[in-house]
PDB file of C-alpha atoms in Angstrom:
ATOM      1  CA  MET C 586       7.626  24.577 -50.647  1.00 61.00           C
ATOM      2  CA  LEU C 587      10.766  22.540 -48.697  1.00 72.00           C
ATOM      3  CA  ASP C 588      13.022  20.760 -51.464  1.00 81.00           C
ATOM      4  CA  ARG C 589      13.335  18.225 -48.681  1.00 88.00           C
ATOM      5  CA  PRO C 590      11.167  16.644 -46.571  1.00 93.00           C
ATOM      6  CA  PHE C 591       9.267  18.264 -44.424  1.00 94.00           C
ATOM      7  CA  ARG C 592      10.773  16.843 -40.783  1.00 96.00           C
ATOM      8  CA  VAL C 593       8.179  16.183 -37.585  1.00 96.00           C
ATOM      9  CA  GLN C 594      10.026  15.633 -33.837  1.00 96.00           C
ATOM     10  CA  VAL C 595       7.789  13.446 -32.389  1.00 95.00           C
ATOM     11  CA  LEU C 596       8.088  13.422 -28.954  1.00 94.00           C
ATOM     12  CA  ASN C 597       5.952  10.778 -27.554  1.00 90.00           C
ATOM     13  CA  SER C 598       4.971   6.881 -28.469  1.00 87.00           C
ATOM     14  CA  ILE C 599       2.726   7.581 -31.269  1.00 86.00           C
ATOM     15  CA  SER C 600       0.545   4.853 -32.945  1.00 82.00           C
ATOM     16  CA  ALA C 601       1.603   3.385 -36.501  1.00 85.00           C
ATOM     17  CA  SER C 602      -1.401   3.808 -37.937  1.00 85.00           C
ATOM     18  CA  GLY C 603      -1.332   6.906 -37.143  1.00 85.00           C
ATOM     19  CA  LEU C 604       2.017   7.752 -38.489  1.00 89.00           C
ATOM     20  CA  LYS C 605       1.099   6.216 -41.998  1.00 90.00           C
ATOM     21  CA  GLN C 606      -0.077   9.150 -42.779  1.00 91.00           C
ATOM     22  CA  LEU C 607       2.716  11.025 -43.157  1.00 93.00           C
ATOM     23  CA  PRO C 608       3.944   9.954 -46.178  1.00 92.00           C
ATOM     24  CA  ALA C 609       7.757   9.351 -46.598  1.00 90.00           C
ATOM     25  CA  GLU C 610       8.698  10.473 -49.385  1.00 92.00           C
ATOM     26  CA  ARG C 611       7.418  13.918 -47.702  1.00 94.00           C
ATOM     27  CA  TYR C 612       7.925  13.763 -44.331  1.00 95.00           C
ATOM     28  CA  GLN C 613      10.149  12.006 -41.779  1.00 95.00           C
ATOM     29  CA  THR C 614       9.763  11.689 -38.756  1.00 95.00           C
ATOM     30  CA  GLY C 615      11.485  10.838 -35.792  1.00 93.00           C
ATOM     31  CA  LYS C 616      12.807  11.652 -32.123  1.00 92.00           C
ATOM     32  CA  ASP C 617      16.058  13.149 -32.433  1.00 90.00           C
ATOM     33  CA  LEU C 618      15.740  15.583 -35.347  1.00 93.00           C
ATOM     34  CA  ASP C 619      17.521  18.629 -36.193  1.00 91.00           C
ATOM     35  CA  SER C 620      15.998  21.587 -36.560  1.00 94.00           C
ATOM     36  CA  PRO C 621      12.186  20.252 -36.532  1.00 96.00           C
ATOM     37  CA  ASP C 622       9.706  22.237 -38.885  1.00 96.00           C
ATOM     38  CA  ALA C 623       6.591  20.427 -36.654  1.00 96.00           C
ATOM     39  CA  LEU C 624       5.971  18.627 -33.449  1.00 97.00           C
ATOM     40  CA  LEU C 625       4.162  16.166 -33.098  1.00 96.00           C
ATOM     41  CA  LEU C 626       2.893  14.833 -29.056  1.00 92.00           C
ATOM     42  CA  ARG C 627       0.723  13.765 -26.620  1.00 86.00           C
ATOM     43  CA  SER C 628       1.680  14.119 -22.941  1.00 82.00           C
ATOM     44  CA  ALA C 629       5.413  15.510 -23.558  1.00 89.00           C
ATOM     45  CA  ASP C 630       5.364  19.360 -21.541  1.00 91.00           C
ATOM     46  CA  LEU C 631       6.339  21.506 -23.951  1.00 95.00           C
ATOM     47  CA  HIS C 632       6.012  24.455 -20.749  1.00 93.00           C
ATOM     48  CA  SER C 633       9.663  23.586 -20.070  1.00 88.00           C
ATOM     49  CA  VAL C 634      11.327  23.170 -22.776  1.00 92.00           C
ATOM     50  CA  ALA C 635      12.033  25.459 -25.178  1.00 93.00           C
ATOM     51  CA  ILE C 636      10.366  25.177 -28.321  1.00 96.00           C
ATOM     52  CA  PRO C 637      13.480  25.392 -31.935  1.00 95.00           C
ATOM     53  CA  ALA C 638      12.551  28.703 -33.690  1.00 96.00           C
ATOM     54  CA  SER C 639      12.337  25.812 -37.083  1.00 97.00           C
ATOM     55  CA  VAL C 640       8.950  24.782 -36.036  1.00 97.00           C
ATOM     56  CA  ARG C 641       6.264  25.764 -37.945  1.00 96.00           C
ATOM     57  CA  ALA C 642       3.367  23.511 -36.421  1.00 97.00           C
ATOM     58  CA  ILE C 643       2.756  21.427 -33.497  1.00 97.00           C
ATOM     59  CA  ALA C 644       0.447  19.052 -33.172  1.00 95.00           C
ATOM     60  CA  ARG C 645      -1.463  16.573 -30.429  1.00 91.00           C
ATOM     61  CA  ALA C 646      -3.055  13.403 -30.357  1.00 86.00           C
ATOM     62  CA  GLY C 647      -5.387  13.853 -28.197  1.00 78.00           C
ATOM     63  CA  ALA C 648      -8.117  16.216 -27.936  1.00 75.00           C
ATOM     64  CA  GLY C 649      -6.325  18.709 -24.920  1.00 75.00           C
ATOM     65  CA  THR C 650      -3.493  21.308 -25.416  1.00 86.00           C
ATOM     66  CA  ASN C 651      -2.745  21.941 -21.530  1.00 83.00           C
ATOM     67  CA  ASN C 652       0.357  20.585 -21.357  1.00 89.00           C
ATOM     68  CA  ILE C 653       1.412  23.599 -24.760  1.00 93.00           C
ATOM     69  CA  PRO C 654       2.162  26.585 -24.741  1.00 94.00           C
ATOM     70  CA  VAL C 655      -0.985  28.028 -27.034  1.00 93.00           C
ATOM     71  CA  ALA C 656      -0.529  31.560 -26.093  1.00 93.00           C
ATOM     72  CA  ALA C 657       3.211  31.552 -26.711  1.00 95.00           C
ATOM     73  CA  MET C 658       3.509  29.878 -29.745  1.00 96.00           C
ATOM     74  CA  SER C 659       0.281  32.199 -31.342  1.00 96.00           C
ATOM     75  CA  ALA C 660       2.145  35.271 -30.326  1.00 96.00           C
ATOM     76  CA  ARG C 661       5.122  33.303 -32.822  1.00 96.00           C
ATOM     77  CA  GLY C 662       2.540  32.200 -35.166  1.00 96.00           C
ATOM     78  CA  VAL C 663       3.178  28.837 -35.049  1.00 97.00           C
ATOM     79  CA  PRO C 664      -0.081  27.422 -35.222  1.00 97.00           C
ATOM     80  CA  VAL C 665      -1.340  24.064 -32.877  1.00 96.00           C
ATOM     81  CA  PHE C 666      -3.370  21.829 -33.562  1.00 92.00           C
ATOM     82  CA  ASN C 667      -5.041  18.785 -31.631  1.00 88.00           C
ATOM     83  CA  ALA C 668      -7.404  15.559 -32.650  1.00 84.00           C
ATOM     84  CA  PRO C 669     -10.399  16.256 -30.073  1.00 76.00           C
ATOM     85  CA  GLY C 670     -12.662  12.413 -30.105  1.00 74.00           C
ATOM     86  CA  ALA C 671      -9.549  10.270 -31.743  1.00 74.00           C
ATOM     87  CA  ASN C 672      -9.289   8.399 -28.935  1.00 79.00           C
ATOM     88  CA  ALA C 673     -13.368   8.639 -27.677  1.00 87.00           C
ATOM     89  CA  ASN C 674     -14.483   5.425 -27.838  1.00 90.00           C
ATOM     90  CA  ALA C 675     -11.668   4.054 -25.982  1.00 88.00           C
ATOM     91  CA  VAL C 676     -11.779   6.662 -23.030  1.00 91.00           C
ATOM     92  CA  LYS C 677     -16.217   5.995 -23.191  1.00 94.00           C
ATOM     93  CA  GLU C 678     -14.707   2.541 -22.348  1.00 94.00           C
ATOM     94  CA  LEU C 679     -13.048   3.490 -19.389  1.00 93.00           C
ATOM     95  CA  VAL C 680     -16.028   5.173 -17.832  1.00 96.00           C
ATOM     96  CA  LEU C 681     -17.703   2.510 -18.586  1.00 96.00           C
ATOM     97  CA  ALA C 682     -15.395   0.543 -16.408  1.00 95.00           C
ATOM     98  CA  GLY C 683     -15.021   2.743 -13.797  1.00 95.00           C
ATOM     99  CA  MET C 684     -18.858   2.642 -12.942  1.00 97.00           C
ATOM    100  CA  LEU C 685     -18.578  -0.593 -12.845  1.00 96.00           C
ATOM    101  CA  ILE C 686     -15.938  -1.497 -11.191  1.00 94.00           C
ATOM    102  CA  ALA C 687     -17.118   0.838  -8.398  1.00 95.00           C
ATOM    103  CA  ALA C 688     -20.687  -0.187  -8.789  1.00 95.00           C
ATOM    104  CA  ARG C 689     -19.605  -3.958  -7.972  1.00 92.00           C
ATOM    105  CA  ASN C 690     -17.305  -2.895  -5.290  1.00 90.00           C
ATOM    106  CA  LEU C 691     -14.017  -4.838  -7.693  1.00 92.00           C
ATOM    107  CA  PRO C 692     -11.157  -4.083  -6.532  1.00 90.00           C
ATOM    108  CA  GLY C 693     -11.822  -4.041  -2.685  1.00 89.00           C
ATOM    109  CA  ALA C 694     -13.655  -7.654  -3.819  1.00 90.00           C
ATOM    110  CA  LEU C 695     -10.273  -8.979  -6.239  1.00 90.00           C
ATOM    111  CA  ARG C 696      -8.175  -8.387  -2.794  1.00 90.00           C
ATOM    112  CA  PHE C 697     -10.507 -10.400  -0.630  1.00 90.00           C
ATOM    113  CA  VAL C 698      -9.984 -13.383  -3.126  1.00 91.00           C
ATOM    114  CA  ALA C 699      -6.418 -12.793  -3.731  1.00 92.00           C
ATOM    115  CA  ALA C 700      -6.304 -12.847   0.834  1.00 92.00           C
ATOM    116  CA  LEU C 701      -7.715 -16.676   0.491  1.00 92.00           C
ATOM    117  CA  ASP C 702      -6.549 -19.392   1.750  1.00 93.00           C
ATOM    118  CA  PRO C 703      -6.897 -21.510  -1.137  1.00 91.00           C
ATOM    119  CA  GLN C 704      -5.616 -25.113   0.579  1.00 91.00           C
ATOM    120  CA  ALA C 705      -8.013 -23.864   3.265  1.00 92.00           C
ATOM    121  CA  GLU C 706     -10.878 -26.760   3.815  1.00 91.00           C
ATOM    122  CA  ASP C 707     -13.226 -24.239   5.176  1.00 92.00           C
ATOM    123  CA  LEU C 708     -12.571 -22.169   1.790  1.00 92.00           C
ATOM    124  CA  GLU C 709     -15.607 -21.956   0.144  1.00 91.00           C
ATOM    125  CA  GLN C 710     -17.458 -20.863   3.156  1.00 92.00           C
ATOM    126  CA  ARG C 711     -14.852 -17.784   4.107  1.00 91.00           C
ATOM    127  CA  VAL C 712     -15.828 -17.140   0.168  1.00 91.00           C
ATOM    128  CA  GLU C 713     -19.880 -17.231   0.561  1.00 90.00           C
ATOM    129  CA  ASP C 714     -19.564 -15.584   4.273  1.00 87.00           C
ATOM    130  CA  GLY C 715     -17.147 -12.321   2.864  1.00 88.00           C
ATOM    131  CA  LYS C 716     -18.044 -12.198  -0.753  1.00 87.00           C
ATOM    132  CA  LYS C 717     -21.810 -10.091   0.868  1.00 86.00           C
ATOM    133  CA  GLN C 718     -19.932  -7.373   1.713  1.00 86.00           C
ATOM    134  CA  PHE C 719     -19.139  -6.945  -2.132  1.00 87.00           C
ATOM    135  CA  ALA C 720     -22.709  -7.645  -3.482  1.00 85.00           C
ATOM    136  CA  GLY C 721     -22.531  -3.762  -4.800  1.00 88.00           C
ATOM    137  CA  PHE C 722     -25.492  -2.601  -7.440  1.00 93.00           C
ATOM    138  CA  GLU C 723     -26.369  -2.726 -10.975  1.00 95.00           C
ATOM    139  CA  LEU C 724     -26.244   0.161 -12.908  1.00 97.00           C
ATOM    140  CA  ALA C 725     -30.186   0.193 -14.776  1.00 97.00           C
ATOM    141  CA  GLY C 726     -32.413   2.726 -13.620  1.00 97.00           C
ATOM    142  CA  HIS C 727     -29.523   4.699 -11.878  1.00 98.00           C
ATOM    143  CA  THR C 728     -28.565   8.619 -13.302  1.00 98.00           C
ATOM    144  CA  LEU C 729     -25.701   9.395 -14.707  1.00 98.00           C
ATOM    145  CA  GLY C 730     -24.499  12.966 -15.237  1.00 98.00           C
ATOM    146  CA  ILE C 731     -22.181  14.519 -17.615  1.00 98.00           C
ATOM    147  CA  VAL C 732     -20.859  17.350 -17.953  1.00 97.00           C
ATOM    148  CA  GLY C 733     -19.163  18.013 -21.034  1.00 95.00           C
ATOM    149  CA  LEU C 734     -21.081  16.561 -23.790  1.00 95.00           C
ATOM    150  CA  GLY C 735     -18.647  16.407 -26.727  1.00 91.00           C
ATOM    151  CA  LYS C 736     -17.891  13.339 -29.235  1.00 90.00           C
ATOM    152  CA  ILE C 737     -16.288  11.286 -25.725  1.00 92.00           C
ATOM    153  CA  GLY C 738     -19.453  12.384 -23.521  1.00 94.00           C
ATOM    154  CA  CYS C 739     -22.222  11.981 -26.033  1.00 94.00           C
ATOM    155  CA  LEU C 740     -20.859   8.177 -26.654  1.00 95.00           C
ATOM    156  CA  VAL C 741     -20.905   7.848 -22.948  1.00 97.00           C
ATOM    157  CA  ALA C 742     -24.124   9.145 -23.006  1.00 97.00           C
ATOM    158  CA  ASP C 743     -25.149   6.955 -25.440  1.00 96.00           C
ATOM    159  CA  ALA C 744     -23.278   3.820 -24.039  1.00 97.00           C
ATOM    160  CA  ALA C 745     -24.777   4.227 -20.128  1.00 97.00           C
ATOM    161  CA  ILE C 746     -29.114   4.728 -21.532  1.00 97.00           C
ATOM    162  CA  LYS C 747     -27.991   0.792 -23.295  1.00 97.00           C
ATOM    163  CA  LEU C 748     -27.372   0.050 -20.295  1.00 97.00           C
ATOM    164  CA  GLY C 749     -30.960   0.668 -18.678  1.00 97.00           C
ATOM    165  CA  MET C 750     -29.613   3.891 -17.401  1.00 98.00           C
ATOM    166  CA  ASN C 751     -31.011   7.975 -17.342  1.00 98.00           C
ATOM    167  CA  ALA C 752     -29.143  10.069 -18.456  1.00 98.00           C
ATOM    168  CA  LEU C 753     -28.733  14.029 -17.939  1.00 98.00           C
ATOM    169  CA  GLY C 754     -26.134  16.450 -19.326  1.00 97.00           C
ATOM    170  CA  TYR C 755     -24.996  19.219 -19.063  1.00 97.00           C
ATOM    171  CA  ASP C 756     -22.418  21.679 -21.531  1.00 95.00           C
ATOM    172  CA  PRO C 757     -22.987  25.265 -22.428  1.00 91.00           C
ATOM    173  CA  ASP C 758     -20.841  25.038 -24.902  1.00 88.00           C
ATOM    174  CA  ILE C 759     -22.434  22.044 -27.492  1.00 90.00           C
ATOM    175  CA  THR C 760     -21.576  21.910 -30.609  1.00 87.00           C
ATOM    176  CA  VAL C 761     -23.824  21.638 -33.644  1.00 89.00           C
ATOM    177  CA  ASP C 762     -22.819  18.540 -34.399  1.00 86.00           C
ATOM    178  CA  ALA C 763     -22.423  17.100 -30.532  1.00 86.00           C
ATOM    179  CA  ALA C 764     -26.483  17.832 -29.829  1.00 88.00           C
ATOM    180  CA  TRP C 765     -26.849  16.203 -33.492  1.00 90.00           C
ATOM    181  CA  SER C 766     -25.755  12.895 -32.002  1.00 86.00           C
ATOM    182  CA  LEU C 767     -26.804  13.368 -28.243  1.00 91.00           C
ATOM    183  CA  PRO C 768     -29.598  10.352 -27.819  1.00 91.00           C
ATOM    184  CA  ALA C 769     -32.584  12.227 -27.396  1.00 92.00           C
ATOM    185  CA  GLN C 770     -33.429  10.441 -24.079  1.00 95.00           C
ATOM    186  CA  VAL C 771     -30.771  12.685 -22.175  1.00 96.00           C
ATOM    187  CA  LYS C 772     -32.129  15.631 -20.094  1.00 96.00           C
ATOM    188  CA  ARG C 773     -30.871  19.132 -20.338  1.00 95.00           C
ATOM    189  CA  ALA C 774     -29.030  19.702 -16.784  1.00 96.00           C
ATOM    190  CA  ALA C 775     -28.756  24.030 -16.493  1.00 95.00           C
ATOM    191  CA  SER C 776     -25.588  23.798 -14.407  1.00 95.00           C
ATOM    192  CA  VAL C 777     -22.768  21.713 -13.487  1.00 96.00           C
ATOM    193  CA  ALA C 778     -24.944  22.097  -9.794  1.00 95.00           C
ATOM    194  CA  GLU C 779     -28.028  20.499 -10.833  1.00 97.00           C
ATOM    195  CA  VAL C 780     -25.735  17.436 -12.178  1.00 97.00           C
ATOM    196  CA  LEU C 781     -23.767  16.485  -9.157  1.00 97.00           C
ATOM    197  CA  LYS C 782     -27.446  16.891  -7.181  1.00 97.00           C
ATOM    198  CA  GLN C 783     -29.676  14.269  -9.097  1.00 97.00           C
ATOM    199  CA  ALA C 784     -26.817  12.093 -10.436  1.00 98.00           C
ATOM    200  CA  HIS C 785     -25.768   8.963  -8.942  1.00 98.00           C
ATOM    201  CA  PHE C 786     -22.773   8.801 -11.059  1.00 98.00           C
ATOM    202  CA  VAL C 787     -21.181  12.327 -12.408  1.00 98.00           C
ATOM    203  CA  THR C 788     -18.338  11.778 -15.044  1.00 98.00           C
ATOM    204  CA  LEU C 789     -16.981  14.395 -16.530  1.00 97.00           C
ATOM    205  CA  HIS C 790     -15.446  15.514 -19.924  1.00 94.00           C
ATOM    206  CA  VAL C 791     -14.379  18.745 -20.205  1.00 92.00           C
ATOM    207  CA  PRO C 792     -10.291  20.630 -21.254  1.00 86.00           C
ATOM    208  CA  LEU C 793      -8.658  21.727 -18.794  1.00 84.00           C
ATOM    209  CA  VAL C 794      -8.738  25.541 -19.030  1.00 85.00           C
ATOM    210  CA  VAL C 795      -9.238  28.651 -16.470  1.00 88.00           C
ATOM    211  CA  ALA C 796     -12.960  28.350 -16.155  1.00 91.00           C
ATOM    212  CA  THR C 797     -12.688  24.162 -15.340  1.00 92.00           C
ATOM    213  CA  ARG C 798      -9.679  24.639 -13.162  1.00 94.00           C
ATOM    214  CA  HIS C 799     -11.409  22.469 -10.051  1.00 96.00           C
ATOM    215  CA  LEU C 800     -14.789  22.670 -11.346  1.00 96.00           C
ATOM    216  CA  VAL C 801     -15.324  20.012  -9.282  1.00 97.00           C
ATOM    217  CA  ASN C 802     -14.669  21.717  -5.702  1.00 96.00           C
ATOM    218  CA  ALA C 803     -15.394  21.819  -1.974  1.00 95.00           C
ATOM    219  CA  ASP C 804     -18.501  23.979  -2.651  1.00 93.00           C
ATOM    220  CA  ASN C 805     -20.295  22.300  -4.899  1.00 95.00           C
ATOM    221  CA  LEU C 806     -19.372  18.597  -3.892  1.00 95.00           C
ATOM    222  CA  GLY C 807     -21.660  19.104  -0.853  1.00 93.00           C
ATOM    223  CA  ALA C 808     -24.217  18.350  -3.070  1.00 93.00           C
ATOM    224  CA  MET C 809     -24.032  14.900  -4.103  1.00 96.00           C
ATOM    225  CA  ARG C 810     -25.551  12.535  -3.086  1.00 96.00           C
ATOM    226  CA  VAL C 811     -25.066  10.829  -0.238  1.00 96.00           C
ATOM    227  CA  GLY C 812     -22.883   7.847  -2.080  1.00 95.00           C
ATOM    228  CA  ALA C 813     -22.855   9.473  -5.421  1.00 97.00           C
ATOM    229  CA  VAL C 814     -19.208   8.086  -7.353  1.00 97.00           C
ATOM    230  CA  LEU C 815     -17.449  11.145  -9.215  1.00 98.00           C
ATOM    231  CA  LEU C 816     -15.041  10.369 -12.333  1.00 98.00           C
ATOM    232  CA  ASN C 817     -12.775  12.018 -13.952  1.00 97.00           C
ATOM    233  CA  PHE C 818     -10.969  11.086 -17.196  1.00 93.00           C
ATOM    234  CA  SER C 819     -10.312  14.676 -18.126  1.00 90.00           C
ATOM    235  CA  ARG C 820      -7.842  16.323 -16.959  1.00 86.00           C
ATOM    236  CA  GLU C 821      -6.467  16.703 -13.386  1.00 87.00           C
ATOM    237  CA  GLY C 822      -6.877  20.262 -12.624  1.00 91.00           C
ATOM    238  CA  VAL C 823     -10.762  19.664 -13.481  1.00 94.00           C
ATOM    239  CA  VAL C 824     -11.351  18.036  -9.959  1.00 96.00           C
ATOM    240  CA  ASP C 825      -9.958  19.280  -6.498  1.00 96.00           C
ATOM    241  CA  ASP C 826      -8.248  16.415  -5.318  1.00 95.00           C
ATOM    242  CA  ARG C 827      -7.662  17.834  -1.810  1.00 95.00           C
ATOM    243  CA  ALA C 828     -11.965  18.371  -1.195  1.00 96.00           C
ATOM    244  CA  VAL C 829     -12.731  14.541  -2.632  1.00 96.00           C
ATOM    245  CA  LEU C 830     -10.866  13.315  -0.126  1.00 96.00           C
ATOM    246  CA  ALA C 831     -12.622  15.245   2.452  1.00 96.00           C
ATOM    247  CA  ALA C 832     -15.534  13.755   0.670  1.00 96.00           C
ATOM    248  CA  LEU C 833     -14.883  10.444   0.955  1.00 96.00           C
ATOM    249  CA  ALA C 834     -13.582  10.618   4.815  1.00 95.00           C
ATOM    250  CA  ARG C 835     -16.527  11.930   6.089  1.00 94.00           C
ATOM    251  CA  LYS C 836     -18.391   9.388   3.257  1.00 93.00           C
ATOM    252  CA  HIS C 837     -20.560  11.826   1.693  1.00 96.00           C
ATOM    253  CA  LEU C 838     -18.756  10.871  -1.565  1.00 96.00           C
ATOM    254  CA  GLY C 839     -19.026   7.201  -2.222  1.00 95.00           C
ATOM    255  CA  MET C 840     -16.224   6.539  -4.291  1.00 96.00           C
ATOM    256  CA  TYR C 841     -13.707   8.757  -6.952  1.00 97.00           C
ATOM    257  CA  VAL C 842     -12.285   6.678 -10.711  1.00 97.00           C
ATOM    258  CA  CYS C 843      -9.604   9.088 -12.127  1.00 94.00           C
ATOM    259  CA  ASP C 844      -6.765   8.535 -14.519  1.00 90.00           C
ATOM    260  CA  PHE C 845      -4.341  10.512 -12.671  1.00 85.00           C
ATOM    261  CA  PRO C 846      -2.073   8.470  -9.894  1.00 87.00           C
ATOM    262  CA  ASN C 847      -0.744  11.378  -7.922  1.00 87.00           C
ATOM    263  CA  ALA C 848       0.445  10.803  -3.674  1.00 88.00           C
ATOM    264  CA  ALA C 849      -2.140  12.178  -2.192  1.00 87.00           C
ATOM    265  CA  LEU C 850      -4.627  10.391  -4.103  1.00 90.00           C
ATOM    266  CA  HIS C 851      -2.317   7.055  -3.870  1.00 88.00           C
ATOM    267  CA  GLY C 852      -3.872   4.567  -1.550  1.00 85.00           C
ATOM    268  CA  GLN C 853      -6.280   5.922  -0.033  1.00 88.00           C
ATOM    269  CA  ASP C 854     -10.005   4.266   0.353  1.00 83.00           C
ATOM    270  CA  ARG C 855     -12.343   4.327  -2.281  1.00 90.00           C
ATOM    271  CA  VAL C 856     -10.200   6.293  -4.344  1.00 94.00           C
ATOM    272  CA  ILE C 857      -9.582   3.818  -8.074  1.00 92.00           C
ATOM    273  CA  ALA C 858      -6.775   5.473  -9.854  1.00 91.00           C
ATOM    274  CA  LEU C 859      -5.757   3.863 -12.850  1.00 85.00           C
ATOM    275  CA  PRO C 860      -2.414   4.767 -15.463  1.00 80.00           C
ATOM    276  CA  HIS C 861      -3.203   8.154 -17.358  1.00 62.00           C
ATOM    277  CA  LEU C 862      -0.941   8.674 -20.652  1.00 48.00           C
ATOM    278  CA  GLY C 863      -2.749  12.168 -21.467  1.00 44.00           C
ATOM    279  CA  ALA C 864      -0.942  15.623 -20.916  1.00 41.00           C
ATOM    280  CA  SER C 865       0.331  16.451 -17.647  1.00 41.00           C
ATOM    281  CA  THR C 866      -1.009  19.062 -15.286  1.00 42.00           C
ATOM    282  CA  ARG C 867      -0.023  21.968 -15.886  1.00 42.00           C
ATOM    283  CA  GLU C 868      -1.786  25.542 -14.657  1.00 41.00           C
ATOM    284  CA  ALA C 869      -4.536  26.743 -17.794  1.00 42.00           C
ATOM    285  CA  GLU C 870      -3.320  29.434 -20.279  1.00 39.00           C
ATOM    286  CA  GLU C 871      -4.496  33.244 -18.733  1.00 34.00           C
TER     287      GLU C 871
END
C-alpha cells in the first residue's frame, strides 16, 4: 500500500464523470505529474515517448491499444487496460449517420444549397431542377455487412434491422456475450469476402493488429457490389486507402465513409471523412 495518493497522469481529455471514479482521497490526477504511478489516455501515442520507470499500469479510455507499446510494457510487467464498448453507442450513431449521409448524398446536396443565390428570382426553379441529382435511396431493404461483432457491431446490426435493413455479419472470434446479444435476424457470413460480395454497405469494427492491417485491400475490393458503400469507424490501417481511391476512381466503390482524415483522402470526391478522436495510426505490434 502507498502512503500517498496514487498518481495518475492524464494524457488526453477524459470525461469528468469518468475521472470521478478515481476518488480524490486515493488518487491524484493531472496532466503534469512527476513520477506517475499510472497513465490514463485516449489517443496519445506512447510509441514515441519515454514511459517513466515509475509507471505501474496504463489505461486507455477506448477499445484499441495500438497507440500503446503493449509488448514492451508486458516485458516490464506493466499491465495495459482498455475499455471496449465504453463508447459503443456513440460509434453506432456515427455509423448510422454515415450510412444516411452516403445514401442520401447529403454532402453534395449541402454544397448545392450553399451555392444558391437566395436573392435569385428563379430560386425555387433552381432548387426544383437541381434537387433530382441528390435523390439517393432508402436504407430499408438493403444489406449491411458487419465485419467484427463486438459491442459496437452488435449495436449497429440491431439498429440496421430496426431500420428495415438486412444484416450479414462476420467475426471468427465472436465472444459468448456478443453472440448472446446479437439479433437473431443477423445472417452469418463465412468470410470477409462473402460480406464484401453480398452487402450494399460494409462497416468495419475490428482492432488494428497484424491480421487486420489492410483487411480491405485491392485484392478484395473488387468483390464488392458496384456502387457499394464502405464505412470504417474502426482503425485507419484496417483499410488500404490507395486501393479505396482506385476503386472510387473506376466507379466500382460508391462511397467511402471514415473518421480518419488524411492527405490522401482530403478533397476526394465521394469520400466522407469525419474527425477522429481515437488512437493515432501505428503499425500493429508484432
